[in-house]
Amino acid sequence: MFGLLFIIIVGIAIIFYEPKLNKKSTVSSKKLAEKIDKLWDIAQDSIKNNKYLRAEKALLTILRVDERNANAYNRLGIIYAKQKAYKDAIECFEIAQSLEPSASSLHNAGLIYLETDNLEKAALAFEQAMTMESTVPSRHIAYAKVLQKLGRDEKAIKSFEKAVELDRSVQSLRILLDAYEKVDDKEKASQVKAEIDKMLTPKNIKSSIVASQHSSSQVQFKLPSRNIAQPVYKRHK
């Protein structure tokens, strides 16, 4: 009898106490999210203004409370790369990739490998990035530059041509022109040069500026997602 009464009382207590726990948990989660949002704002603003130490501190603080935040590792890697701390940058990009595989992490790692002349690893990173996301012209251009350094000119030109297919701009055409000139393909170089000259006529320049302004008005920049957990990364001294 008393045992049954005890169970009923405990059951009632749990029913009434559980919402309080959930409410407390919700408030705690909200405060954590607000703290991370504020730190992201600090990091983004600091990177924009080249205040790398401040940005680094903000990102490391994010990682102390949100240990699996791949975007924070990616940003940290970019900061270290800008300061030529390539070993730290690569480590950050590799951690980001292990937490949340993305073409961006692979591309960033590829750029560091290219910068440090680790060409085979750079080629592999760009190939993997393009497998995940093949419609970004800069990936094909970066991959082509690696191939040029490796002496694979024919394959490099195909990659430059793919970049131009995706973005037929004066800038990408000039890169392709340079590639044709390096292999002494005068006919194709002449064709590309003529196309560039045509695009640079006053009428086409004006149209290009208007199109660019219209396009930029449609773009909405967003902070990286606050996905959240792996040991906190510490920079090597």
JSON list of C-alpha atoms in Angstrom, two decimals:
[
{"chain": "A", "resi": 1, "resn": "MET", "atom": "CA", "xyz": [0.00, 0.00, 0.00]},
{"chain": "A", "resi": 2, "resn": "PHE", "atom": "CA", "xyz": [2.68, 2.46, 1.08]},
{"chain": "A", "resi": 3, "resn": "GLY", "atom": "CA", "xyz": [4.88, 1.25, -1.78]},
{"chain": "A", "resi": 4, "resn": "LEU", "atom": "CA", "xyz": [2.15, 1.97, -4.32]},
{"chain": "A", "resi": 5, "resn": "LEU", "atom": "CA", "xyz": [1.49, 5.38, -2.77]},
{"chain": "A", "resi": 6, "resn": "PHE", "atom": "CA", "xyz": [5.21, 6.21, -2.96]},
{"chain": "A", "resi": 7, "resn": "ILE", "atom": "CA", "xyz": [5.32, 5.30, -6.67]},
{"chain": "A", "resi": 8, "resn": "ILE", "atom": "CA", "xyz": [2.28, 7.49, -7.38]},
{"chain": "A", "resi": 9, "resn": "ILE", "atom": "CA", "xyz": [3.81, 10.46, -5.52]},
{"chain": "A", "resi": 10, "resn": "VAL", "atom": "CA", "xyz": [7.15, 10.06, -7.33]},
{"chain": "A", "resi": 11, "resn": "GLY", "atom": "CA", "xyz": [5.31, 9.77, -10.64]},
{"chain": "A", "resi": 12, "resn": "ILE", "atom": "CA", "xyz": [3.42, 13.01, -10.01]},
{"chain": "A", "resi": 13, "resn": "ALA", "atom": "CA", "xyz": [6.67, 14.74, -9.00]},
{"chain": "A", "resi": 14, "resn": "ILE", "atom": "CA", "xyz": [8.33, 13.65, -12.23]},
{"chain": "A", "resi": 15, "resn": "ILE", "atom": "CA", "xyz": [5.39, 14.85, -14.33]},
{"chain": "A", "resi": 16, "resn": "PHE", "atom": "CA", "xyz": [5.57, 18.31, -12.79]},
{"chain": "A", "resi": 17, "resn": "TYR", "atom": "CA", "xyz": [9.36, 18.50, -12.56]},
{"chain": "A", "resi": 18, "resn": "GLU", "atom": "CA", "xyz": [10.21, 17.44, -16.12]},
{"chain": "A", "resi": 19, "resn": "PRO", "atom": "CA", "xyz": [8.99, 20.65, -17.82]},
{"chain": "A", "resi": 20, "resn": "LYS", "atom": "CA", "xyz": [11.23, 22.65, -15.49]},
{"chain": "A", "resi": 21, "resn": "LEU", "atom": "CA", "xyz": [14.23, 20.63, -16.64]},
{"chain": "A", "resi": 22, "resn": "ASN", "atom": "CA", "xyz": [13.30, 21.14, -20.28]},
{"chain": "A", "resi": 23, "resn": "LYS", "atom": "CA", "xyz": [12.76, 24.85, -19.71]},
{"chain": "A", "resi": 24, "resn": "LYS", "atom": "CA", "xyz": [16.14, 25.16, -18.03]},
{"chain": "A", "resi": 25, "resn": "SER", "atom": "CA", "xyz": [17.77, 23.23, -20.88]},
{"chain": "A", "resi": 26, "resn": "THR", "atom": "CA", "xyz": [16.08, 25.46, -23.47]},
{"chain": "A", "resi": 27, "resn": "VAL", "atom": "CA", "xyz": [17.27, 28.64, -21.74]},
{"chain": "A", "resi": 28, "resn": "SER", "atom": "CA", "xyz": [20.81, 27.26, -21.51]},
{"chain": "A", "resi": 29, "resn": "SER", "atom": "CA", "xyz": [20.81, 26.30, -25.22]},
{"chain": "A", "resi": 30, "resn": "LYS", "atom": "CA", "xyz": [19.51, 29.73, -26.17]},
{"chain": "A", "resi": 31, "resn": "LYS", "atom": "CA", "xyz": [22.26, 31.48, -24.19]},
{"chain": "A", "resi": 32, "resn": "LEU", "atom": "CA", "xyz": [24.88, 29.23, -25.78]},
{"chain": "A", "resi": 33, "resn": "ALA", "atom": "CA", "xyz": [23.57, 29.98, -29.28]},
{"chain": "A", "resi": 34, "resn": "GLU", "atom": "CA", "xyz": [23.59, 33.72, -28.54]},
{"chain": "A", "resi": 35, "resn": "LYS", "atom": "CA", "xyz": [27.17, 33.50, -27.26]},
{"chain": "A", "resi": 36, "resn": "ILE", "atom": "CA", "xyz": [28.31, 31.65, -30.39]},
{"chain": "A", "resi": 37, "resn": "ASP", "atom": "CA", "xyz": [26.49, 34.11, -32.65]},
{"chain": "A", "resi": 38, "resn": "LYS", "atom": "CA", "xyz": [28.27, 37.01, -30.94]},
{"chain": "A", "resi": 39, "resn": "LEU", "atom": "CA", "xyz": [31.64, 35.29, -31.29]},
{"chain": "A", "resi": 40, "resn": "TRP", "atom": "CA", "xyz": [30.96, 34.63, -34.98]},
{"chain": "A", "resi": 41, "resn": "ASP", "atom": "CA", "xyz": [30.23, 38.31, -35.51]},
{"chain": "A", "resi": 42, "resn": "ILE", "atom": "CA", "xyz": [33.51, 39.22, -33.80]},
{"chain": "A", "resi": 43, "resn": "ALA", "atom": "CA", "xyz": [35.44, 36.67, -35.88]},
{"chain": "A", "resi": 44, "resn": "GLN", "atom": "CA", "xyz": [33.88, 37.76, -39.18]},
{"chain": "A", "resi": 45, "resn": "ASP", "atom": "CA", "xyz": [34.45, 41.45, -38.49]},
{"chain": "A", "resi": 46, "resn": "SER", "atom": "CA", "xyz": [38.03, 40.83, -37.34]},
{"chain": "A", "resi": 47, "resn": "ILE", "atom": "CA", "xyz": [38.90, 38.79, -40.44]},
{"chain": "A", "resi": 48, "resn": "LYS", "atom": "CA", "xyz": [37.43, 41.50, -42.66]},
{"chain": "A", "resi": 49, "resn": "ASN", "atom": "CA", "xyz": [39.64, 44.09, -40.95]},
{"chain": "A", "resi": 50, "resn": "ASN", "atom": "CA", "xyz": [42.75, 41.85, -40.88]},
{"chain": "A", "resi": 51, "resn": "LYS", "atom": "CA", "xyz": [42.69, 41.63, -37.07]},
{"chain": "A", "resi": 52, "resn": "TYR", "atom": "CA", "xyz": [43.78, 38.02, -37.10]},
{"chain": "A", "resi": 53, "resn": "LEU", "atom": "CA", "xyz": [44.69, 37.59, -33.43]},
{"chain": "A", "resi": 54, "resn": "ARG", "atom": "CA", "xyz": [41.26, 38.83, -32.33]},
{"chain": "A", "resi": 55, "resn": "ALA", "atom": "CA", "xyz": [39.56, 36.56, -34.88]},
{"chain": "A", "resi": 56, "resn": "GLU", "atom": "CA", "xyz": [41.67, 33.59, -33.77]},
{"chain": "A", "resi": 57, "resn": "LYS", "atom": "CA", "xyz": [40.69, 34.11, -30.12]},
{"chain": "A", "resi": 58, "resn": "ALA", "atom": "CA", "xyz": [36.99, 34.31, -31.02]},
{"chain": "A", "resi": 59, "resn": "LEU", "atom": "CA", "xyz": [37.14, 31.13, -33.11]},
{"chain": "A", "resi": 60, "resn": "LEU", "atom": "CA", "xyz": [39.08, 29.19, -30.46]},
{"chain": "A", "resi": 61, "resn": "THR", "atom": "CA", "xyz": [36.47, 30.26, -27.90]},
{"chain": "A", "resi": 62, "resn": "ILE", "atom": "CA", "xyz": [33.73, 28.93, -30.20]},
{"chain": "A", "resi": 63, "resn": "LEU", "atom": "CA", "xyz": [35.57, 25.61, -30.41]},
{"chain": "A", "resi": 64, "resn": "ARG", "atom": "CA", "xyz": [35.77, 25.35, -26.63]},
{"chain": "A", "resi": 65, "resn": "VAL", "atom": "CA", "xyz": [31.98, 25.26, -26.40]},
{"chain": "A", "resi": 66, "resn": "ASP", "atom": "CA", "xyz": [31.22, 23.83, -29.84]},
{"chain": "A", "resi": 67, "resn": "GLU", "atom": "CA", "xyz": [33.97, 21.32, -30.49]},
{"chain": "A", "resi": 68, "resn": "ARG", "atom": "CA", "xyz": [32.65, 19.91, -33.78]},
{"chain": "A", "resi": 69, "resn": "ASN", "atom": "CA", "xyz": [32.15, 23.22, -35.57]},
{"chain": "A", "resi": 70, "resn": "ALA", "atom": "CA", "xyz": [33.72, 22.53, -38.96]},
{"chain": "A", "resi": 71, "resn": "ASN", "atom": "CA", "xyz": [33.13, 26.10, -40.13]},
{"chain": "A", "resi": 72, "resn": "ALA", "atom": "CA", "xyz": [35.15, 27.47, -37.22]},
{"chain": "A", "resi": 73, "resn": "TYR", "atom": "CA", "xyz": [38.06, 25.18, -38.14]},
{"chain": "A", "resi": 74, "resn": "ASN", "atom": "CA", "xyz": [37.79, 26.32, -41.75]},
{"chain": "A", "resi": 75, "resn": "ARG", "atom": "CA", "xyz": [37.90, 29.99, -40.75]},
{"chain": "A", "resi": 76, "resn": "LEU", "atom": "CA", "xyz": [40.80, 29.31, -38.40]},
{"chain": "A", "resi": 77, "resn": "GLY", "atom": "CA", "xyz": [42.65, 27.61, -41.24]},
{"chain": "A", "resi": 78, "resn": "ILE", "atom": "CA", "xyz": [42.13, 30.63, -43.49]},
{"chain": "A", "resi": 79, "resn": "ILE", "atom": "CA", "xyz": [43.53, 32.93, -40.79]},
{"chain": "A", "resi": 80, "resn": "TYR", "atom": "CA", "xyz": [46.64, 30.78, -40.39]},
{"chain": "A", "resi": 81, "resn": "ALA", "atom": "CA", "xyz": [47.08, 30.54, -44.16]},
{"chain": "A", "resi": 82, "resn": "LYS", "atom": "CA", "xyz": [46.98, 34.34, -44.46]},
{"chain": "A", "resi": 83, "resn": "GLN", "atom": "CA", "xyz": [49.76, 34.49, -41.88]},
{"chain": "A", "resi": 84, "resn": "LYS", "atom": "CA", "xyz": [51.70, 31.77, -43.74]},
{"chain": "A", "resi": 85, "resn": "ALA", "atom": "CA", "xyz": [51.35, 29.36, -40.80]},
{"chain": "A", "resi": 86, "resn": "TYR", "atom": "CA", "xyz": [50.74, 26.60, -43.32]},
{"chain": "A", "resi": 87, "resn": "LYS", "atom": "CA", "xyz": [51.16, 23.60, -41.01]},
{"chain": "A", "resi": 88, "resn": "ASP", "atom": "CA", "xyz": [48.48, 24.94, -38.67]},
{"chain": "A", "resi": 89, "resn": "ALA", "atom": "CA", "xyz": [46.26, 25.86, -41.62]},
{"chain": "A", "resi": 90, "resn": "ILE", "atom": "CA", "xyz": [46.42, 22.37, -43.11]},
{"chain": "A", "resi": 91, "resn": "GLU", "atom": "CA", "xyz": [45.65, 20.79, -39.73]},
{"chain": "A", "resi": 92, "resn": "CYS", "atom": "CA", "xyz": [42.55, 22.98, -39.39]},
{"chain": "A", "resi": 93, "resn": "PHE", "atom": "CA", "xyz": [41.31, 22.18, -42.90]},
{"chain": "A", "resi": 94, "resn": "GLU", "atom": "CA", "xyz": [41.87, 18.46, -42.36]},
{"chain": "A", "resi": 95, "resn": "ILE", "atom": "CA", "xyz": [39.95, 18.53, -39.07]},
{"chain": "A", "resi": 96, "resn": "ALA", "atom": "CA", "xyz": [37.13, 20.46, -40.76]},
{"chain": "A", "resi": 97, "resn": "GLN", "atom": "CA", "xyz": [37.03, 17.88, -43.54]},
{"chain": "A", "resi": 98, "resn": "SER", "atom": "CA", "xyz": [36.91, 14.98, -41.07]},
{"chain": "A", "resi": 99, "resn": "LEU", "atom": "CA", "xyz": [34.04, 16.60, -39.17]},
{"chain": "A", "resi": 100, "resn": "GLU", "atom": "CA", "xyz": [31.97, 17.77, -42.09]},
{"chain": "A", "resi": 101, "resn": "PRO", "atom": "CA", "xyz": [33.24, 16.81, -45.58]},
{"chain": "A", "resi": 102, "resn": "SER", "atom": "CA", "xyz": [32.95, 19.73, -47.98]},
{"chain": "A", "resi": 103, "resn": "ALA", "atom": "CA", "xyz": [34.41, 20.95, -51.26]},
{"chain": "A", "resi": 104, "resn": "SER", "atom": "CA", "xyz": [35.49, 24.17, -49.52]},
{"chain": "A", "resi": 105, "resn": "SER", "atom": "CA", "xyz": [37.69, 22.38, -46.97]},
{"chain": "A", "resi": 106, "resn": "LEU", "atom": "CA", "xyz": [39.32, 20.33, -49.72]},
{"chain": "A", "resi": 107, "resn": "HIS", "atom": "CA", "xyz": [39.82, 23.40, -51.91]},
{"chain": "A", "resi": 108, "resn": "ASN", "atom": "CA", "xyz": [41.40, 25.34, -49.04]},
{"chain": "A", "resi": 109, "resn": "ALA", "atom": "CA", "xyz": [43.74, 22.45, -48.27]},
{"chain": "A", "resi": 110, "resn": "GLY", "atom": "CA", "xyz": [44.60, 22.22, -51.97]},
{"chain": "A", "resi": 111, "resn": "LEU", "atom": "CA", "xyz": [45.59, 25.89, -52.06]},
{"chain": "A", "resi": 112, "resn": "ILE", "atom": "CA", "xyz": [47.97, 25.39, -49.13]},
{"chain": "A", "resi": 113, "resn": "TYR", "atom": "CA", "xyz": [49.50, 22.31, -50.74]},
{"chain": "A", "resi": 114, "resn": "LEU", "atom": "CA", "xyz": [49.95, 24.32, -53.95]},
{"chain": "A", "resi": 115, "resn": "GLU", "atom": "CA", "xyz": [51.53, 27.21, -52.05]},
{"chain": "A", "resi": 116, "resn": "THR", "atom": "CA", "xyz": [54.00, 24.84, -50.38]},
{"chain": "A", "resi": 117, "resn": "ASP", "atom": "CA", "xyz": [54.71, 22.93, -53.63]},
{"chain": "A", "resi": 118, "resn": "ASN", "atom": "CA", "xyz": [53.17, 19.70, -52.35]},
{"chain": "A", "resi": 119, "resn": "LEU", "atom": "CA", "xyz": [51.76, 19.27, -55.84]},
{"chain": "A", "resi": 120, "resn": "GLU", "atom": "CA", "xyz": [50.49, 15.68, -55.83]},
{"chain": "A", "resi": 121, "resn": "LYS", "atom": "CA", "xyz": [48.50, 16.31, -52.64]},
{"chain": "A", "resi": 122, "resn": "ALA", "atom": "CA", "xyz": [47.22, 19.58, -54.11]},
{"chain": "A", "resi": 123, "resn": "ALA", "atom": "CA", "xyz": [46.04, 17.81, -57.27]},
{"chain": "A", "resi": 124, "resn": "LEU", "atom": "CA", "xyz": [44.28, 15.13, -55.23]},
{"chain": "A", "resi": 125, "resn": "ALA", "atom": "CA", "xyz": [42.57, 17.71, -53.00]},
{"chain": "A", "resi": 126, "resn": "PHE", "atom": "CA", "xyz": [41.26, 19.68, -56.00]},
{"chain": "A", "resi": 127, "resn": "GLU", "atom": "CA", "xyz": [40.11, 16.50, -57.75]},
{"chain": "A", "resi": 128, "resn": "GLN", "atom": "CA", "xyz": [38.14, 15.49, -54.67]},
{"chain": "A", "resi": 129, "resn": "ALA", "atom": "CA", "xyz": [36.72, 19.01, -54.34]},
{"chain": "A", "resi": 130, "resn": "MET", "atom": "CA", "xyz": [35.55, 18.97, -57.96]},
{"chain": "A", "resi": 131, "resn": "THR", "atom": "CA", "xyz": [33.97, 15.55, -57.47]},
{"chain": "A", "resi": 132, "resn": "MET", "atom": "CA", "xyz": [31.84, 17.08, -54.72]},
{"chain": "A", "resi": 133, "resn": "GLU", "atom": "CA", "xyz": [31.22, 20.42, -56.45]},
{"chain": "A", "resi": 134, "resn": "SER", "atom": "CA", "xyz": [32.17, 20.69, -60.12]},
{"chain": "A", "resi": 135, "resn": "THR", "atom": "CA", "xyz": [30.42, 23.96, -61.04]},
{"chain": "A", "resi": 136, "resn": "VAL", "atom": "CA", "xyz": [32.83, 26.37, -59.34]},
{"chain": "A", "resi": 137, "resn": "PRO", "atom": "CA", "xyz": [35.27, 27.86, -61.91]},
{"chain": "A", "resi": 138, "resn": "SER", "atom": "CA", "xyz": [37.98, 28.64, -59.34]},
{"chain": "A", "resi": 139, "resn": "ARG", "atom": "CA", "xyz": [38.36, 24.94, -58.53]},
{"chain": "A", "resi": 140, "resn": "HIS", "atom": "CA", "xyz": [39.15, 24.12, -62.17]},
{"chain": "A", "resi": 141, "resn": "ILE", "atom": "CA", "xyz": [41.57, 27.06, -62.42]},
{"chain": "A", "resi": 142, "resn": "ALA", "atom": "CA", "xyz": [43.43, 26.06, -59.24]},
{"chain": "A", "resi": 143, "resn": "TYR", "atom": "CA", "xyz": [43.59, 22.44, -60.42]},
{"chain": "A", "resi": 144, "resn": "ALA", "atom": "CA", "xyz": [44.92, 23.56, -63.81]},
{"chain": "A", "resi": 145, "resn": "LYS", "atom": "CA", "xyz": [47.68, 25.61, -62.16]},
{"chain": "A", "resi": 146, "resn": "VAL", "atom": "CA", "xyz": [48.80, 22.50, -60.26]},
{"chain": "A", "resi": 147, "resn": "LEU", "atom": "CA", "xyz": [48.80, 20.49, -63.47]},
{"chain": "A", "resi": 148, "resn": "GLN", "atom": "CA", "xyz": [50.93, 23.16, -65.16]},
{"chain": "A", "resi": 149, "resn": "LYS", "atom": "CA", "xyz": [53.51, 22.90, -62.38]},
{"chain": "A", "resi": 150, "resn": "LEU", "atom": "CA", "xyz": [53.48, 19.12, -62.80]},
{"chain": "A", "resi": 151, "resn": "GLY", "atom": "CA", "xyz": [54.14, 19.54, -66.52]},
{"chain": "A", "resi": 152, "resn": "ARG", "atom": "CA", "xyz": [50.75, 18.14, -67.56]},
{"chain": "A", "resi": 153, "resn": "ASP", "atom": "CA", "xyz": [49.96, 21.00, -69.93]},
{"chain": "A", "resi": 154, "resn": "GLU", "atom": "CA", "xyz": [47.35, 19.26, -72.07]},
{"chain": "A", "resi": 155, "resn": "LYS", "atom": "CA", "xyz": [45.27, 18.27, -69.06]},
{"chain": "A", "resi": 156, "resn": "ALA", "atom": "CA", "xyz": [45.80, 21.73, -67.55]},
{"chain": "A", "resi": 157, "resn": "ILE", "atom": "CA", "xyz": [44.38, 23.44, -70.64]},
{"chain": "A", "resi": 158, "resn": "LYS", "atom": "CA", "xyz": [41.28, 21.22, -70.52]},
{"chain": "A", "resi": 159, "resn": "SER", "atom": "CA", "xyz": [40.73, 22.33, -66.94]},
{"chain": "A", "resi": 160, "resn": "PHE", "atom": "CA", "xyz": [41.19, 26.01, -67.88]},
{"chain": "A", "resi": 161, "resn": "GLU", "atom": "CA", "xyz": [38.72, 25.51, -70.74]},
{"chain": "A", "resi": 162, "resn": "LYS", "atom": "CA", "xyz": [36.21, 24.00, -68.31]},
{"chain": "A", "resi": 163, "resn": "ALA", "atom": "CA", "xyz": [36.55, 27.05, -66.08]},
{"chain": "A", "resi": 164, "resn": "VAL", "atom": "CA", "xyz": [35.79, 29.30, -69.06]},
{"chain": "A", "resi": 165, "resn": "GLU", "atom": "CA", "xyz": [32.71, 27.20, -69.90]},
{"chain": "A", "resi": 166, "resn": "LEU", "atom": "CA", "xyz": [31.43, 27.89, -66.40]},
{"chain": "A", "resi": 167, "resn": "ASP", "atom": "CA", "xyz": [32.41, 31.57, -66.37]},
{"chain": "A", "resi": 168, "resn": "ARG", "atom": "CA", "xyz": [33.11, 33.22, -69.72]},
{"chain": "A", "resi": 169, "resn": "SER", "atom": "CA", "xyz": [34.53, 36.41, -68.26]},
{"chain": "A", "resi": 170, "resn": "VAL", "atom": "CA", "xyz": [37.47, 38.54, -69.36]},
{"chain": "A", "resi": 171, "resn": "GLN", "atom": "CA", "xyz": [39.44, 37.37, -66.33]},
{"chain": "A", "resi": 172, "resn": "SER", "atom": "CA", "xyz": [38.96, 33.65, -67.03]},
{"chain": "A", "resi": 173, "resn": "LEU", "atom": "CA", "xyz": [39.62, 34.15, -70.75]},
{"chain": "A", "resi": 174, "resn": "ARG", "atom": "CA", "xyz": [42.90, 35.91, -69.98]},
{"chain": "A", "resi": 175, "resn": "ILE", "atom": "CA", "xyz": [43.99, 32.96, -67.86]},
{"chain": "A", "resi": 176, "resn": "LEU", "atom": "CA", "xyz": [43.12, 30.63, -70.74]},
{"chain": "A", "resi": 177, "resn": "LEU", "atom": "CA", "xyz": [44.97, 32.89, -73.20]},
{"chain": "A", "resi": 178, "resn": "ASP", "atom": "CA", "xyz": [48.09, 32.70, -71.04]},
{"chain": "A", "resi": 179, "resn": "ALA", "atom": "CA", "xyz": [47.81, 28.89, -71.00]},
{"chain": "A", "resi": 180, "resn": "TYR", "atom": "CA", "xyz": [47.56, 28.72, -74.80]},
{"chain": "A", "resi": 181, "resn": "GLU", "atom": "CA", "xyz": [50.55, 31.04, -75.18]},
{"chain": "A", "resi": 182, "resn": "LYS", "atom": "CA", "xyz": [52.64, 28.88, -72.85]},
{"chain": "A", "resi": 183, "resn": "VAL", "atom": "CA", "xyz": [52.13, 25.85, -75.10]},
{"chain": "A", "resi": 184, "resn": "ASP", "atom": "CA", "xyz": [52.55, 28.00, -78.23]},
{"chain": "A", "resi": 185, "resn": "ASP", "atom": "CA", "xyz": [49.02, 27.32, -79.53]},
{"chain": "A", "resi": 186, "resn": "LYS", "atom": "CA", "xyz": [48.89, 30.50, -81.61]},
{"chain": "A", "resi": 187, "resn": "GLU", "atom": "CA", "xyz": [45.58, 29.76, -83.33]},
{"chain": "A", "resi": 188, "resn": "LYS", "atom": "CA", "xyz": [43.57, 29.27, -80.14]},
{"chain": "A", "resi": 189, "resn": "ALA", "atom": "CA", "xyz": [45.42, 32.12, -78.44]},
{"chain": "A", "resi": 190, "resn": "SER", "atom": "CA", "xyz": [44.43, 34.41, -81.31]},
{"chain": "A", "resi": 191, "resn": "GLN", "atom": "CA", "xyz": [40.77, 33.35, -81.06]},
{"chain": "A", "resi": 192, "resn": "VAL", "atom": "CA", "xyz": [40.66, 33.99, -77.33]},
{"chain": "A", "resi": 193, "resn": "LYS", "atom": "CA", "xyz": [42.42, 37.34, -77.68]},
{"chain": "A", "resi": 194, "resn": "ALA", "atom": "CA", "xyz": [39.85, 38.43, -80.29]},
{"chain": "A", "resi": 195, "resn": "GLU", "atom": "CA", "xyz": [37.04, 37.45, -77.93]},
{"chain": "A", "resi": 196, "resn": "ILE", "atom": "CA", "xyz": [38.62, 39.42, -75.09]},
{"chain": "A", "resi": 197, "resn": "ASP", "atom": "CA", "xyz": [39.03, 42.49, -77.32]},
{"chain": "A", "resi": 198, "resn": "LYS", "atom": "CA", "xyz": [35.38, 42.23, -78.33]},
{"chain": "A", "resi": 199, "resn": "MET", "atom": "CA", "xyz": [34.28, 41.99, -74.69]},
{"chain": "A", "resi": 200, "resn": "LEU", "atom": "CA", "xyz": [36.33, 45.08, -73.85]},
{"chain": "A", "resi": 201, "resn": "THR", "atom": "CA", "xyz": [34.54, 47.39, -76.30]},
{"chain": "A", "resi": 202, "resn": "PRO", "atom": "CA", "xyz": [32.84, 50.31, -74.46]},
{"chain": "A", "resi": 203, "resn": "LYS", "atom": "CA", "xyz": [29.34, 48.98, -75.21]},
{"chain": "A", "resi": 204, "resn": "ASN", "atom": "CA", "xyz": [30.09, 45.51, -73.83]},
{"chain": "A", "resi": 205, "resn": "ILE", "atom": "CA", "xyz": [31.91, 46.92, -70.80]},
{"chain": "A", "resi": 206, "resn": "LYS", "atom": "CA", "xyz": [28.83, 48.97, -69.89]},
{"chain": "A", "resi": 207, "resn": "SER", "atom": "CA", "xyz": [26.55, 45.93, -70.30]},
{"chain": "A", "resi": 208, "resn": "SER", "atom": "CA", "xyz": [28.91, 43.84, -68.20]},
{"chain": "A", "resi": 209, "resn": "ILE", "atom": "CA", "xyz": [28.90, 46.42, -65.38]},
{"chain": "A", "resi": 210, "resn": "VAL", "atom": "CA", "xyz": [25.08, 46.59, -65.35]},
{"chain": "A", "resi": 211, "resn": "ALA", "atom": "CA", "xyz": [24.83, 42.78, -65.31]},
{"chain": "A", "resi": 212, "resn": "SER", "atom": "CA", "xyz": [27.38, 42.60, -62.50]},
{"chain": "A", "resi": 213, "resn": "GLN", "atom": "CA", "xyz": [25.49, 45.16, -60.42]},
{"chain": "A", "resi": 214, "resn": "HIS", "atom": "CA", "xyz": [22.23, 43.30, -60.96]},
{"chain": "A", "resi": 215, "resn": "SER", "atom": "CA", "xyz": [23.86, 40.00, -60.04]},
{"chain": "A", "resi": 216, "resn": "SER", "atom": "CA", "xyz": [25.43, 41.40, -56.86]},
{"chain": "A", "resi": 217, "resn": "SER", "atom": "CA", "xyz": [22.07, 42.75, -55.74]},
{"chain": "A", "resi": 218, "resn": "GLN", "atom": "CA", "xyz": [20.72, 39.19, -55.76]},
{"chain": "A", "resi": 219, "resn": "VAL", "atom": "CA", "xyz": [23.53, 37.78, -53.64]},
{"chain": "A", "resi": 220, "resn": "GLN", "atom": "CA", "xyz": [22.88, 37.28, -49.94]},
{"chain": "A", "resi": 221, "resn": "PHE", "atom": "CA", "xyz": [25.89, 36.61, -47.79]},
{"chain": "A", "resi": 222, "resn": "LYS", "atom": "CA", "xyz": [25.31, 34.38, -44.77]},
{"chain": "A", "resi": 223, "resn": "LEU", "atom": "CA", "xyz": [27.47, 33.36, -41.85]},
{"chain": "A", "resi": 224, "resn": "PRO", "atom": "CA", "xyz": [28.55, 29.71, -41.86]},
{"chain": "A", "resi": 225, "resn": "SER", "atom": "CA", "xyz": [26.05, 27.39, -40.21]},
{"chain": "A", "resi": 226, "resn": "ARG", "atom": "CA", "xyz": [26.57, 26.96, -36.46]},
{"chain": "A", "resi": 227, "resn": "ASN", "atom": "CA", "xyz": [26.68, 23.21, -36.60]},
{"chain": "A", "resi": 228, "resn": "ILE", "atom": "CA", "xyz": [28.28, 21.87, -33.75]},
{"chain": "A", "resi": 229, "resn": "ALA", "atom": "CA", "xyz": [32.38, 18.61, -31.12]},
{"chain": "A", "resi": 230, "resn": "GLN", "atom": "CA", "xyz": [36.24, 16.87, -31.56]},
{"chain": "A", "resi": 231, "resn": "PRO", "atom": "CA", "xyz": [39.12, 17.89, -29.30]},
{"chain": "A", "resi": 232, "resn": "VAL", "atom": "CA", "xyz": [39.69, 21.60, -29.23]},
{"chain": "A", "resi": 233, "resn": "TYR", "atom": "CA", "xyz": [42.35, 22.60, -31.75]},
{"chain": "A", "resi": 234, "resn": "LYS", "atom": "CA", "xyz": [45.34, 24.37, -30.25]},
{"chain": "A", "resi": 235, "resn": "ARG", "atom": "CA", "xyz": [47.82, 26.21, -32.40]},
{"chain": "A", "resi": 236, "resn": "HIS", "atom": "CA", "xyz": [51.36, 24.88, -32.32]},
{"chain": "A", "resi": 237, "resn": "LYS", "atom": "CA", "xyz": [53.83, 27.22, -30.71]}
]
